[in-house]
Short mmCIF file of N, CA and C in Angstrom, two decimals:
data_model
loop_
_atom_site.label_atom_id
_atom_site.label_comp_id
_atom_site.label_asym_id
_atom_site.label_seq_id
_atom_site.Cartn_x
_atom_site.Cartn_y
_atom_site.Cartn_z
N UNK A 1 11.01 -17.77 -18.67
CA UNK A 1 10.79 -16.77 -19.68
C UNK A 1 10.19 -15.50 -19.07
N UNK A 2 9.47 -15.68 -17.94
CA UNK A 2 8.58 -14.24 -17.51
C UNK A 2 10.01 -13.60 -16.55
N UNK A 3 10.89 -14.58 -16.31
CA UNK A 3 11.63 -13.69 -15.61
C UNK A 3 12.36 -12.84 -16.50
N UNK A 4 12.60 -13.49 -17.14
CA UNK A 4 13.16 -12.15 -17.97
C UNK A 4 12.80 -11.28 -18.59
N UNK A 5 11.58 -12.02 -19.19
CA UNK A 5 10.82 -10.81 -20.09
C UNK A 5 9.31 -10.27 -19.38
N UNK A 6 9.44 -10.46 -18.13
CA UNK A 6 8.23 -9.90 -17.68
C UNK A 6 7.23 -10.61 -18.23
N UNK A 7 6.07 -9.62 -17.81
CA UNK A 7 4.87 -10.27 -17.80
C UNK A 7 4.48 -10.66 -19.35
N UNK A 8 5.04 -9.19 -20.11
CA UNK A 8 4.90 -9.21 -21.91
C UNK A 8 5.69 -10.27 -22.74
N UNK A 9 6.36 -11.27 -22.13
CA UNK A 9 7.27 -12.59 -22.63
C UNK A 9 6.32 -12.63 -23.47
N UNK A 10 6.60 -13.20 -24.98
CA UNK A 10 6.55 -13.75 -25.50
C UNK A 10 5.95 -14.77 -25.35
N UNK A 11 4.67 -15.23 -26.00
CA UNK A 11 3.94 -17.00 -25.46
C UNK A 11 4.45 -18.26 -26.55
N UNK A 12 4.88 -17.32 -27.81
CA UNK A 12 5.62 -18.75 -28.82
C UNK A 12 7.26 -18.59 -28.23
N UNK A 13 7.54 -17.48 -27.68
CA UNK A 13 9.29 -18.17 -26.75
C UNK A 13 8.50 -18.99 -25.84
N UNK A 14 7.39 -18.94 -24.66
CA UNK A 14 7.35 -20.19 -23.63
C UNK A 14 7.13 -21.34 -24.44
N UNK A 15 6.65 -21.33 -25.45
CA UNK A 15 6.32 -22.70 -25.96
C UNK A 15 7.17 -23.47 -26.39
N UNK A 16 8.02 -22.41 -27.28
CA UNK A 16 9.37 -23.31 -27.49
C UNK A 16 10.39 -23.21 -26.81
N UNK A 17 10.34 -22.41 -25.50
CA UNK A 17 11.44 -23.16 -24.47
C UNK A 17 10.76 -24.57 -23.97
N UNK A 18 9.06 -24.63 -23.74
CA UNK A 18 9.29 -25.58 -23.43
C UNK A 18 8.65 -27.16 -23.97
N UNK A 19 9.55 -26.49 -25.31
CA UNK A 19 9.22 -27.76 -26.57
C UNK A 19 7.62 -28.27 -26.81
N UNK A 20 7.36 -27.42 -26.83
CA UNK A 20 6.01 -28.01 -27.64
C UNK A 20 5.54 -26.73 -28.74
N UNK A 21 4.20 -26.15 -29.05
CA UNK A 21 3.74 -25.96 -30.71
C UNK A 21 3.31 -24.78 -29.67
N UNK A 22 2.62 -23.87 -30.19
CA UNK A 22 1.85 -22.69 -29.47
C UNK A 22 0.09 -23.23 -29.42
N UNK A 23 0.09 -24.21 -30.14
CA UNK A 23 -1.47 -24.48 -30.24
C UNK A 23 -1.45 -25.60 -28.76
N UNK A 24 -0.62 -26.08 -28.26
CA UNK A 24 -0.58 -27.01 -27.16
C UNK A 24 -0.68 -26.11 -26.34
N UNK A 25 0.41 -24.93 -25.78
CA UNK A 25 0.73 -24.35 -24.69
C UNK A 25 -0.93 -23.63 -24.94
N UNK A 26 -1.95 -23.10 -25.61
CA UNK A 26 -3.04 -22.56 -25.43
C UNK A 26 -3.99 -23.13 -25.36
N UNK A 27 -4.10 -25.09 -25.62
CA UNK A 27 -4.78 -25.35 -25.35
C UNK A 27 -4.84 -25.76 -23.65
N UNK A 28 -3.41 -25.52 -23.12
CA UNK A 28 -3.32 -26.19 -21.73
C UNK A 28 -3.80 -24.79 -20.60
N UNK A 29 -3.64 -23.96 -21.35
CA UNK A 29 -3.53 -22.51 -20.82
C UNK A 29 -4.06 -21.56 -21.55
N UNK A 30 -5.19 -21.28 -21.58
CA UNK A 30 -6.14 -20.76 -22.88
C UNK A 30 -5.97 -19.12 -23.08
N UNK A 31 -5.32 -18.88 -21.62
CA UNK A 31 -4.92 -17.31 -21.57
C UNK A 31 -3.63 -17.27 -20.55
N UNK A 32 -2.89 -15.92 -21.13
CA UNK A 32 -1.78 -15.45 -20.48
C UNK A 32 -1.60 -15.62 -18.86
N UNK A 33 -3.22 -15.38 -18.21
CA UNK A 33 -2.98 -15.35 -16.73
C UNK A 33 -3.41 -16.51 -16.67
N UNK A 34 -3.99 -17.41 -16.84
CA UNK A 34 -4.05 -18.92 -16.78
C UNK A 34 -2.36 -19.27 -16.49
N UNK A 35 -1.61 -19.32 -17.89
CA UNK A 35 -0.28 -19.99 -17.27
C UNK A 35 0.51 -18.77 -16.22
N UNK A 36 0.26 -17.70 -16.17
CA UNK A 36 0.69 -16.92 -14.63
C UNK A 36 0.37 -17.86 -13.80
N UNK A 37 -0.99 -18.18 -13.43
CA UNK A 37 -1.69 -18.82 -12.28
C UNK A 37 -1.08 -19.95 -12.23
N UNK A 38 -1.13 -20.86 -12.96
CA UNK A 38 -0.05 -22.18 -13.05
C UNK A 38 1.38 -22.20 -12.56
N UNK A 39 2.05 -21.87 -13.51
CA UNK A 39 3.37 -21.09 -12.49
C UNK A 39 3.39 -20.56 -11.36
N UNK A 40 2.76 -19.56 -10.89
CA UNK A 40 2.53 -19.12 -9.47
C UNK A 40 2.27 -20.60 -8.52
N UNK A 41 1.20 -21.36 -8.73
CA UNK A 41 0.66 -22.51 -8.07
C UNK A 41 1.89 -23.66 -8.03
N UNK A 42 2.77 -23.58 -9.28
CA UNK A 42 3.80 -24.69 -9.03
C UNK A 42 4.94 -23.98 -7.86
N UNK A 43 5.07 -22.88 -7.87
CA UNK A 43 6.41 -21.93 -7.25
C UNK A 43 5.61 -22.38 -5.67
N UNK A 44 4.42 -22.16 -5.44
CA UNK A 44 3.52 -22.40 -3.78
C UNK A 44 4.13 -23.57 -3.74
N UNK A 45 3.45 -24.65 -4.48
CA UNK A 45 3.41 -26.13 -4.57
C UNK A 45 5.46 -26.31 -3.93
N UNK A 46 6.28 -25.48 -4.76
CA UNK A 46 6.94 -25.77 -4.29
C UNK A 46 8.04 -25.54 -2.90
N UNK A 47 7.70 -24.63 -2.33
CA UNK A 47 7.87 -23.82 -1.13
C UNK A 47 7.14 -24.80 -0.12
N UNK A 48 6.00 -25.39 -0.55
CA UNK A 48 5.80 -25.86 0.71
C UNK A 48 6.56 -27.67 0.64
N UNK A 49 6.71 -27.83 -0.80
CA UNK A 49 7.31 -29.71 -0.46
C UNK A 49 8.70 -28.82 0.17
N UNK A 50 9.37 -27.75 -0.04
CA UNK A 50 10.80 -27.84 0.29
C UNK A 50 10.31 -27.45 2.23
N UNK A 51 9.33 -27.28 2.55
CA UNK A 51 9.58 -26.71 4.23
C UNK A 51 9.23 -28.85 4.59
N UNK A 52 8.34 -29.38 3.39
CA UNK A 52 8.32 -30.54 3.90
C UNK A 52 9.27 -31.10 4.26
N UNK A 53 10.12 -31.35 3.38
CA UNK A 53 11.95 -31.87 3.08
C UNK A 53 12.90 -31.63 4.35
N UNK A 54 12.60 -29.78 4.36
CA UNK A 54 13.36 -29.70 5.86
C UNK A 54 12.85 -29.93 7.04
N UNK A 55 11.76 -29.91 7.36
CA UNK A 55 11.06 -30.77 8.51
C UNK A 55 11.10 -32.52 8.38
N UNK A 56 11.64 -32.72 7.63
CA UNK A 56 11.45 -34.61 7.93
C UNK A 56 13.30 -34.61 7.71
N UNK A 57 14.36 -33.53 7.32
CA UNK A 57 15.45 -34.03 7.02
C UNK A 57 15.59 -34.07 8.67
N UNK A 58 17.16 -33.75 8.74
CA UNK A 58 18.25 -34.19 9.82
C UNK A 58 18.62 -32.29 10.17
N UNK A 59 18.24 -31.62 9.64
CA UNK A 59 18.28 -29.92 9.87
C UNK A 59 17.65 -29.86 11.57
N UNK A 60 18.41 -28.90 12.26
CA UNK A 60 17.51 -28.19 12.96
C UNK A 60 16.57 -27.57 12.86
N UNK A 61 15.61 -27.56 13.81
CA UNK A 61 13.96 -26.80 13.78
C UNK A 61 14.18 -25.08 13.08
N UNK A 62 15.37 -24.58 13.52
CA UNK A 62 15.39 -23.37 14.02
C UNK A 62 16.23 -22.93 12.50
N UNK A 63 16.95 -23.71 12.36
CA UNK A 63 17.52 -23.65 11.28
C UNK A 63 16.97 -24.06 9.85
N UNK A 64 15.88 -24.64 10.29
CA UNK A 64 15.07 -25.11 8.76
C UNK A 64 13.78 -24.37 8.45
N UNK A 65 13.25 -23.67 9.57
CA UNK A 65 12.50 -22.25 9.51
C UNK A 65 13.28 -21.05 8.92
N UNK A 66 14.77 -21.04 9.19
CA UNK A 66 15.91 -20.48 8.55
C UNK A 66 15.65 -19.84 7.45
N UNK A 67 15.90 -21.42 6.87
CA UNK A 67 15.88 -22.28 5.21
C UNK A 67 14.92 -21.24 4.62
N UNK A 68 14.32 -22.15 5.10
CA UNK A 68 12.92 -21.89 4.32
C UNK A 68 12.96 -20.33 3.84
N UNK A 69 12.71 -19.72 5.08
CA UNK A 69 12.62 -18.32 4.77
C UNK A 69 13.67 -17.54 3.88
N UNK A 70 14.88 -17.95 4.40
CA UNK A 70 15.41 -17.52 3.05
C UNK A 70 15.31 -18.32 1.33
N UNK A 71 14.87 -19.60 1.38
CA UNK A 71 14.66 -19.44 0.16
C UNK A 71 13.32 -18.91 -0.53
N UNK A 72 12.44 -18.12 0.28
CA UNK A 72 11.26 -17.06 -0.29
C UNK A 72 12.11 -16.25 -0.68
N UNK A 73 12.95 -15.49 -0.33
CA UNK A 73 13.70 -14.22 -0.57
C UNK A 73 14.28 -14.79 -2.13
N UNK A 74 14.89 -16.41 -1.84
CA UNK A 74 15.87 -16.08 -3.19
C UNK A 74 14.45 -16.32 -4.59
N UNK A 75 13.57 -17.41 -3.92
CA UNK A 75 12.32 -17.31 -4.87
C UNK A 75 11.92 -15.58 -5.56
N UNK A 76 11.85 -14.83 -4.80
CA UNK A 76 11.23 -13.76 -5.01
C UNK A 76 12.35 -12.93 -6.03
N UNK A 77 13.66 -12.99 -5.96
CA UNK A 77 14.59 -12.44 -6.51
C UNK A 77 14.99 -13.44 -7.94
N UNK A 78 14.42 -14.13 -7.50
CA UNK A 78 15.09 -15.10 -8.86
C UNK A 78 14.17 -15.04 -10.09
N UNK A 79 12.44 -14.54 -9.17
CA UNK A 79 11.86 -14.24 -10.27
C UNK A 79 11.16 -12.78 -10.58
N UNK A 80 11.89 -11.97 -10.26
CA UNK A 80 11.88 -11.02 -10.28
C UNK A 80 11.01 -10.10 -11.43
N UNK A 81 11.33 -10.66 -12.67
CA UNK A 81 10.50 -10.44 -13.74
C UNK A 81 8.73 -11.01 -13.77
N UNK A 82 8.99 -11.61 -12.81
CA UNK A 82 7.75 -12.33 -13.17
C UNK A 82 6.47 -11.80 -11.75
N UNK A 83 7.46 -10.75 -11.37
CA UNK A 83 6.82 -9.76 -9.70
C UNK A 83 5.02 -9.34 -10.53
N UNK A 84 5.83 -8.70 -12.05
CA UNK A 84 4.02 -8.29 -11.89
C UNK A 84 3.21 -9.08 -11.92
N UNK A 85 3.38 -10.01 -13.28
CA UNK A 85 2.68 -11.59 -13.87
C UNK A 85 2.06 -12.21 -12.66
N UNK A 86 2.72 -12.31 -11.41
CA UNK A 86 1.92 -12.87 -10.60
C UNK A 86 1.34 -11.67 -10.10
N UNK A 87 1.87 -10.44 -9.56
CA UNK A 87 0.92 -9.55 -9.06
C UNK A 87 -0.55 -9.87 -9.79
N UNK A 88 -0.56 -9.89 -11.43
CA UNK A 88 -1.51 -10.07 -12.11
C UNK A 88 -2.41 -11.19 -11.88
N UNK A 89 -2.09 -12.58 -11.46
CA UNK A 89 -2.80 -13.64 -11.37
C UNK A 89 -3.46 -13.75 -10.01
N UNK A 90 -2.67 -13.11 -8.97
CA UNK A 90 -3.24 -12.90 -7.46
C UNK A 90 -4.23 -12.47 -7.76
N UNK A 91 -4.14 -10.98 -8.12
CA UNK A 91 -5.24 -9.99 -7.90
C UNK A 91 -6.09 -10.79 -8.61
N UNK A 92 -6.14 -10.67 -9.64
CA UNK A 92 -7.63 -11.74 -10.19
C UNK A 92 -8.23 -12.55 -9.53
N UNK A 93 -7.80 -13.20 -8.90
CA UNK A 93 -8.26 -14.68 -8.33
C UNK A 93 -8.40 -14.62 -6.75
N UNK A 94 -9.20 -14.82 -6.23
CA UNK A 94 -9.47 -14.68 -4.74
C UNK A 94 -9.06 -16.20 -4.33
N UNK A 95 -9.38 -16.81 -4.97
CA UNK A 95 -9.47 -18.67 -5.51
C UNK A 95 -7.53 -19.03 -5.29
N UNK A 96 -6.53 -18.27 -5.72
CA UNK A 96 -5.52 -18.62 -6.25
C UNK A 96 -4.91 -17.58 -4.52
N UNK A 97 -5.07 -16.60 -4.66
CA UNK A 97 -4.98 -15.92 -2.94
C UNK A 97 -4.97 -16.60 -2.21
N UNK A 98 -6.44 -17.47 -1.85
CA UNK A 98 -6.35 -18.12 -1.03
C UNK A 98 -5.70 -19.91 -0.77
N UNK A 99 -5.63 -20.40 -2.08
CA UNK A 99 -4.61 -21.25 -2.30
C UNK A 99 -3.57 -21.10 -1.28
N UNK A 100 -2.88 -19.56 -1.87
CA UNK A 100 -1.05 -19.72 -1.54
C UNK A 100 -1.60 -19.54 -0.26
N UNK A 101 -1.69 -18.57 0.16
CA UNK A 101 -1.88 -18.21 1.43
C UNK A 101 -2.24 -19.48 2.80
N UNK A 102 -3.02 -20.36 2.10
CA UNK A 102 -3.55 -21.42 2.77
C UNK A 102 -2.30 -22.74 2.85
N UNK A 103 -1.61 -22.66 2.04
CA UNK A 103 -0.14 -23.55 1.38
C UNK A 103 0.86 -23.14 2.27
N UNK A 104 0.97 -21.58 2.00
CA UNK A 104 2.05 -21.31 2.70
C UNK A 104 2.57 -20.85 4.36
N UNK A 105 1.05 -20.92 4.80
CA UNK A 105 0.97 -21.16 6.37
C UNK A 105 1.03 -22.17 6.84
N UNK A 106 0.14 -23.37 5.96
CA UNK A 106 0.68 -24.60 6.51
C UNK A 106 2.04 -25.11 6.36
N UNK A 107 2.57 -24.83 5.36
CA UNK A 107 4.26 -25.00 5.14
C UNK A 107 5.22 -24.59 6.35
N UNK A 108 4.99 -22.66 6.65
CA UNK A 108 5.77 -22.30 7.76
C UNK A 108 5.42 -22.61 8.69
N UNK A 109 3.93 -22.82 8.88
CA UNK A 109 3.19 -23.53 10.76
C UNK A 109 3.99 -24.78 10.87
N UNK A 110 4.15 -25.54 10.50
CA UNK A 110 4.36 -26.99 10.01
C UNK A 110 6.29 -26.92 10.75
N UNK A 111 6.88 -25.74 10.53
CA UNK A 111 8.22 -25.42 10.53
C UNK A 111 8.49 -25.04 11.63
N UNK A 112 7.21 -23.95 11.96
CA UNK A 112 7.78 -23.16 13.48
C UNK A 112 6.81 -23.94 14.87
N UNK A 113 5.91 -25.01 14.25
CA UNK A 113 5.75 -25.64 15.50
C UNK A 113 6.54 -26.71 16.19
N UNK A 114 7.42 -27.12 14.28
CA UNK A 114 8.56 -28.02 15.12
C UNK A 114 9.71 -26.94 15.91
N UNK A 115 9.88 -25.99 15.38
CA UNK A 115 10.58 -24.93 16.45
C UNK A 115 10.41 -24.52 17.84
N UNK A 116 9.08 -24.59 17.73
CA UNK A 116 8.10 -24.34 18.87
C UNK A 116 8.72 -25.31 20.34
N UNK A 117 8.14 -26.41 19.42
CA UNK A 117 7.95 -27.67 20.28
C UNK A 117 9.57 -28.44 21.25
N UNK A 118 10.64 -27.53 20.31
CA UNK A 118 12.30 -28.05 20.45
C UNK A 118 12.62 -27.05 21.37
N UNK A 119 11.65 -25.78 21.89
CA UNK A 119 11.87 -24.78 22.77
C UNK A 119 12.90 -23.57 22.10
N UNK A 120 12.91 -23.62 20.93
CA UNK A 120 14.02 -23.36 20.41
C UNK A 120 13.75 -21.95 20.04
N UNK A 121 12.06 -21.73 19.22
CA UNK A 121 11.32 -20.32 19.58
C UNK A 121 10.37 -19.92 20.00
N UNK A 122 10.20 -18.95 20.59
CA UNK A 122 9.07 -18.41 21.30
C UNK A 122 7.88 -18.80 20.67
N UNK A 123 6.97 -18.94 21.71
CA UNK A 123 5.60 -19.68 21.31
C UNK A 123 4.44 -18.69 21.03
N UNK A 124 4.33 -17.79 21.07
CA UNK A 124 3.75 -16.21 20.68
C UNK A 124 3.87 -15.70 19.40
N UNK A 125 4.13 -16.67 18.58
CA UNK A 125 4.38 -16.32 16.74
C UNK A 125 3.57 -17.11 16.11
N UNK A 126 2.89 -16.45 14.86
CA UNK A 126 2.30 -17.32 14.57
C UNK A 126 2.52 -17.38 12.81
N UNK A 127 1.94 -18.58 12.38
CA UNK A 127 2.40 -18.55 10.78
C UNK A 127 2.41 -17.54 9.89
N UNK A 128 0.65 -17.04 10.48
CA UNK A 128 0.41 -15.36 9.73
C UNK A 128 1.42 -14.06 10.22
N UNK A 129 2.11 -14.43 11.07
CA UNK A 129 3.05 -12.96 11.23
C UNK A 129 4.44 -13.40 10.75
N UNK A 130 4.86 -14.84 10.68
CA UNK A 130 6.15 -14.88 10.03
C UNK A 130 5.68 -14.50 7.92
N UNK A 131 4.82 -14.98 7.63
CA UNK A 131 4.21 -14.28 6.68
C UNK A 131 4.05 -12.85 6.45
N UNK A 132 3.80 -12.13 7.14
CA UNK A 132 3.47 -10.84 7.11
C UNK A 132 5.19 -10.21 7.36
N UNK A 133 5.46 -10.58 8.04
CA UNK A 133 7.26 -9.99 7.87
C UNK A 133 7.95 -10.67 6.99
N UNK A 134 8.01 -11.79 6.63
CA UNK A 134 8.60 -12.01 5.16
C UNK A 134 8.22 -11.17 3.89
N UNK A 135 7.22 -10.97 3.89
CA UNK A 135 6.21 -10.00 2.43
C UNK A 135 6.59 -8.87 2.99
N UNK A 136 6.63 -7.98 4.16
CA UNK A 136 7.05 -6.55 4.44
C UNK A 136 8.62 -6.97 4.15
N UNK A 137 9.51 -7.59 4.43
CA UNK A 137 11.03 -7.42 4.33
C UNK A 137 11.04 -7.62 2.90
N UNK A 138 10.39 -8.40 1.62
CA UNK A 138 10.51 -8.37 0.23
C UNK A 138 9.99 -7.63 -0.47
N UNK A 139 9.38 -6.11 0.25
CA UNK A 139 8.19 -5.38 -0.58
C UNK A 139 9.31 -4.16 -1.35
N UNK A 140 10.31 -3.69 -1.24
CA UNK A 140 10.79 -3.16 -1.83
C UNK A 140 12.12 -4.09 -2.72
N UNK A 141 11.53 -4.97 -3.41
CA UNK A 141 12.71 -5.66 -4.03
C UNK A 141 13.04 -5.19 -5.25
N UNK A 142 12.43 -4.09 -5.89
CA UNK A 142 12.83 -3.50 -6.70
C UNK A 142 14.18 -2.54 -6.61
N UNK A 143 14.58 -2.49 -5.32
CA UNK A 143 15.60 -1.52 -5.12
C UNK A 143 17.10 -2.57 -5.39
N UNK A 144 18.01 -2.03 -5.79
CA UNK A 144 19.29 -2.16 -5.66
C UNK A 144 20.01 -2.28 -4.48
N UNK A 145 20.41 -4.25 -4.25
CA UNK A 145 20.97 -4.50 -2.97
C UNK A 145 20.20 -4.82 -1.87
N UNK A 146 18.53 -4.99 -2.54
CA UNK A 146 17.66 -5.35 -1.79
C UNK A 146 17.66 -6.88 -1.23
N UNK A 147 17.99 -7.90 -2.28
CA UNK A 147 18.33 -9.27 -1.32
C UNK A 147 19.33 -9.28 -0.14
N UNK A 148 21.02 -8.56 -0.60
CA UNK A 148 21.32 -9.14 0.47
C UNK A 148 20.80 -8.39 1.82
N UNK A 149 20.08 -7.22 1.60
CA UNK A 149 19.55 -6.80 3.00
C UNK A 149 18.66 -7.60 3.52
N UNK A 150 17.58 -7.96 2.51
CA UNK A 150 16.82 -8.80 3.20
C UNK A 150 17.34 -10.37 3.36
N UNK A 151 18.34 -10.71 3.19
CA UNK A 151 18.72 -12.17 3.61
C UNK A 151 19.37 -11.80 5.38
N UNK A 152 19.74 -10.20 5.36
CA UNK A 152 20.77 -10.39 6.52
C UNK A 152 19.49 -9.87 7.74
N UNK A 153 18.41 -9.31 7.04
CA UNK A 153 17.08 -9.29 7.55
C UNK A 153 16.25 -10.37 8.41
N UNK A 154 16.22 -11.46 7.55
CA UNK A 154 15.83 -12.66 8.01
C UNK A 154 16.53 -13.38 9.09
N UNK A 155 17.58 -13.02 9.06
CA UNK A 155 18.60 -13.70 9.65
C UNK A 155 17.98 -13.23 11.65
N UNK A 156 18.60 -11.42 11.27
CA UNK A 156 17.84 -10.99 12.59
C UNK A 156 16.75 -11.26 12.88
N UNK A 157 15.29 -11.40 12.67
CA UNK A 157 14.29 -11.87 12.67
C UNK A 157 14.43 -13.04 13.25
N UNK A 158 15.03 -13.94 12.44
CA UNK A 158 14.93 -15.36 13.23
C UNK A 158 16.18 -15.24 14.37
N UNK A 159 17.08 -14.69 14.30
CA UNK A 159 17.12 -14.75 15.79
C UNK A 159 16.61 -13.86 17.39
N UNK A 160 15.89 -13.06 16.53
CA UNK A 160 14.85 -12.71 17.60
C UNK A 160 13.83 -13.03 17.95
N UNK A 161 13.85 -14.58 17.01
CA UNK A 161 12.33 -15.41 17.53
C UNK A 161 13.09 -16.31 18.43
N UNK A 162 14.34 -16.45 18.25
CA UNK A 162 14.81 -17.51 19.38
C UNK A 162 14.66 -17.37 20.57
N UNK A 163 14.41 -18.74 21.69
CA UNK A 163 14.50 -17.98 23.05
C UNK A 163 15.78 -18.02 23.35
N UNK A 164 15.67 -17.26 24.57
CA UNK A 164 16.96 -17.15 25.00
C UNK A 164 17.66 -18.24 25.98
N UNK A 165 18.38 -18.71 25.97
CA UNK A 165 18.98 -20.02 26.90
C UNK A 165 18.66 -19.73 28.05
N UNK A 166 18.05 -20.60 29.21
CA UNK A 166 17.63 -20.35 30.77
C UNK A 166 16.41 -19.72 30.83
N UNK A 167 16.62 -18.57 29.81
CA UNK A 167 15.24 -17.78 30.16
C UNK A 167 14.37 -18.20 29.52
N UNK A 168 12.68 -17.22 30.00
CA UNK A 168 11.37 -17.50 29.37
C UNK A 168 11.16 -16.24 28.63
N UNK A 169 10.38 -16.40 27.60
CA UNK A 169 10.57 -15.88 26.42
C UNK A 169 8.97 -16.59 26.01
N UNK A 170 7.89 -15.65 25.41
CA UNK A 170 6.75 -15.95 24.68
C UNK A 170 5.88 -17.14 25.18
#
């Protein structure tokens, strides 16, 4: 619902999309940025089981750091409406900041040390800078045609974390 209707959605449309009364959804969530914060925390929660998934599947290292990263991009585009709503629940919360932030390093560390370790990328990267260039390559997603740049973005990125065959690199 926030994706579409932004942050100003409607709280009796969330309730009855998601079947229950408006007196339930406020007693679970007593305010608007409460269920921001919730949502935000399930979207973390889920970014990091999916880097889990691709680190224990049958994916390459290099290719499941890939993954991952592009599905932040499609996360970020898919909820597009909901850019301020969380802008809104971040900023509030130093508590909820440091959550994701703490989630989502261990998620990509977790990704690029199995990368690391397969020789596959340079060892001179670290969780906080594949972070910091994912959030700089999604900061203008308000523009038109901004995913597929930044999917073909990511792409270069990760292969300029690769090493190079024979050679030393990071």
């Amino acid at each position: 619902m926030f994706s579409a209707g932004g942050p100003d959605a409607s709280l009796e449309a969330v309730a009855r999309r998601a079947g229950v009364g408006i007196g339930t959804l406020y007693r679970h969530f007593p305010t608007r940025e409460a269920l921001f914060e919730a949502v935000y925390r399930r979207e973390v929660d889920h970014l990091a089981d999916l880097a889990q998934q691709l680190q224990a599947g049958d994916v390459a290292p290099t290719e499941a750091l890939r993954r991952w990263l592009r599905s932040n991009v499609e996360f970020v585009a898919t909820k597009k409406g909901m850019s301020a709503a969380l802008a809104l629940a971040v900023n509030k919360s130093s508590d909820l900041s440091a959550y994701s932030f703490a989630r989502l390093t261990e998620a990509v560390g977790a990704l690029l040390d199995r990368a690391v370790a397969a020789g596959e990328i340079r060892a001179d990267i670290s969780p906080e800078d594949l972070l910091r260039a994912l959030v700089g390559m999604c900061y203008m997603h308000d523009q038109p045609g901004w995913q597929a740049s930044v999917l073909r973005l990511v792409d270069v990125f990760v292969d300029g974390l690769c090493r190079p065959m024979g050679g030393k690199s990071g």
